[in-house]
Amino acid sequence: MSIHHDLDDAQLAADMAGRAGDLLLDLRARELGPEPLPKDAARDLSRRGDREANTLLLRMLAEHRPADAVLSEESADDPARLGVDRVWIIDPLDGSREYGLPGRVDWAVHVALWERGLGITAAAVAQPALDRVFRSDTCTAAVEERPRPRILVSDSRPPEFVGPLAERVGGDVAPMGSAGAKAMAVLRGAADAYVHAGGQWEWDSAAPVGVALAAGLHCSRVDGSPLAYNEPHPYLPDLLICRPELAQALLAGIADLTGTTADSPRVAMVREYLGSLLSHDASKVRLAADCFRVENGKRTGDSGPEIVRELETAAQYLPLTAIRNLTFTEFGTDVVARFLLDMAVGDETHTVALTEHFAVPGAEITAITAVIEPAPCPD
């Protein structure tokens, strides 16, 4: 696919997404056979795809829009983007888990342009495995009549309230990977709504929302408030994309079913880190390249990549079984997490008490300081 210097923003977004999609398809065809890869190999394939697609997209933007800023999932956040009028928000590979699984088509490439005072003005979502690129300047929403609304949710993090919500509107719930794939399924008429409340970032939804809004679909936070992009902290935890006629019923149902306060962006980042202690999957953990970790005064991590590698492969994390009594205190740009940590030692479970201090000045954790103590004896 050739790129021309006179392309408008929407055409450029579409061509970029398409080119990155072609790259990802070629890589996947070379590395992924009919049988599932081992977990580590599948994760490595997804990360390689993320990196290579990101490099391609950044190179194309540097060539065609050198004055614009970029916010990418795969690049360190540059606060300078807050002072410019045009910012490209990109996710080189959305649905990385699905990308590493044979036969899955629910992964995507997201490219969106945010402009000051206007919001998302150009966007494209490529679904390479379907040979489709959806773009904001040409898209239209299709409607497929079905007896019950079909509500899509995250394959791995469905909202707790979605079951009762579906009952209220007489709908059915279906899981799917990739925010872009779910949003485009609503656009194509293959579903009627996409509801998410499990934590996301701006790059997860910017391009899907740009395309969906241009096609006339309803897009908002789950409380009905607008979706804002190029914010100082790019955490955007929840999302509703649906046919306009369903929006009022879905928003009213969500309001009735939820009453808890959502995590702040910084707390959400810390929660993701703590979750990786048990899951050994740090793909969503945001650590600065020079992040360090100190435990009881001893330096135990000297860089973000080193800490991520240890979270996923180090032997000391394998016996960890549960985090209990978790509380957060947030002050300024810092978060303190206090919790009990269970670990398996032979046939027994041992518990320690942790107080972890996280420095989160922006979109990445820059320092982790932990104090580990014996757990208090139960009364």
mmCIF file of N, CA, C and O in Angstrom, residues 45 63 150 223 239 268 277 306 333-334:
data_model
loop_
_atom_site.group_PDB
_atom_site.id
_atom_site.type_symbol
_atom_site.label_atom_id
_atom_site.label_comp_id
_atom_site.label_asym_id
_atom_site.label_seq_id
_atom_site.Cartn_x
_atom_site.Cartn_y
_atom_site.Cartn_z
ATOM 1 N N LEU A 45 5.499 -13.183 20.670
ATOM 2 C CA LEU A 45 5.027 -12.835 19.330
ATOM 3 C C LEU A 45 4.200 -11.559 19.374
ATOM 4 O O LEU A 45 4.381 -10.657 18.537
ATOM 5 N N GLU A 63 7.417 11.146 8.913
ATOM 6 C CA GLU A 63 7.553 11.540 7.511
ATOM 7 C C GLU A 63 6.431 12.458 7.060
ATOM 8 O O GLU A 63 6.675 13.462 6.371
ATOM 9 N N ARG A 150 -27.578 -7.678 21.397
ATOM 10 C CA ARG A 150 -26.325 -8.398 21.685
ATOM 11 C C ARG A 150 -25.337 -7.400 22.258
ATOM 12 O O ARG A 150 -24.967 -6.420 21.599
ATOM 13 N N ASP A 223 -21.081 6.532 32.689
ATOM 14 C CA ASP A 223 -21.987 7.421 33.421
ATOM 15 C C ASP A 223 -22.625 8.460 32.511
ATOM 16 O O ASP A 223 -23.311 9.369 32.970
ATOM 17 N N LEU A 239 -16.330 2.700 29.041
ATOM 18 C CA LEU A 239 -16.762 3.058 27.697
ATOM 19 C C LEU A 239 -18.105 2.413 27.387
ATOM 20 O O LEU A 239 -18.353 1.266 27.765
ATOM 21 N N ALA A 268 -5.329 2.859 39.468
ATOM 22 C CA ALA A 268 -5.543 1.805 38.480
ATOM 23 C C ALA A 268 -4.213 1.239 37.981
ATOM 24 O O ALA A 268 -4.074 0.028 37.776
ATOM 25 N N LEU A 277 1.618 -9.558 39.979
ATOM 26 C CA LEU A 277 2.327 -10.413 40.943
ATOM 27 C C LEU A 277 1.745 -11.818 40.962
ATOM 28 O O LEU A 277 2.459 -12.802 41.200
ATOM 29 N N GLU A 306 13.628 -4.657 33.284
ATOM 30 C CA GLU A 306 14.074 -5.699 34.211
ATOM 31 C C GLU A 306 12.957 -6.100 35.171
ATOM 32 O O GLU A 306 12.735 -7.294 35.424
ATOM 33 N N THR A 333 1.092 12.912 43.484
ATOM 34 C CA THR A 333 1.395 11.961 42.407
ATOM 35 C C THR A 333 1.844 10.602 42.937
ATOM 36 O O THR A 333 2.385 9.797 42.181
ATOM 37 N N ASP A 334 1.622 10.358 44.222
ATOM 38 C CA ASP A 334 2.064 9.105 44.835
ATOM 39 C C ASP A 334 0.872 8.259 45.279
ATOM 40 O O ASP A 334 -0.187 8.787 45.624
#
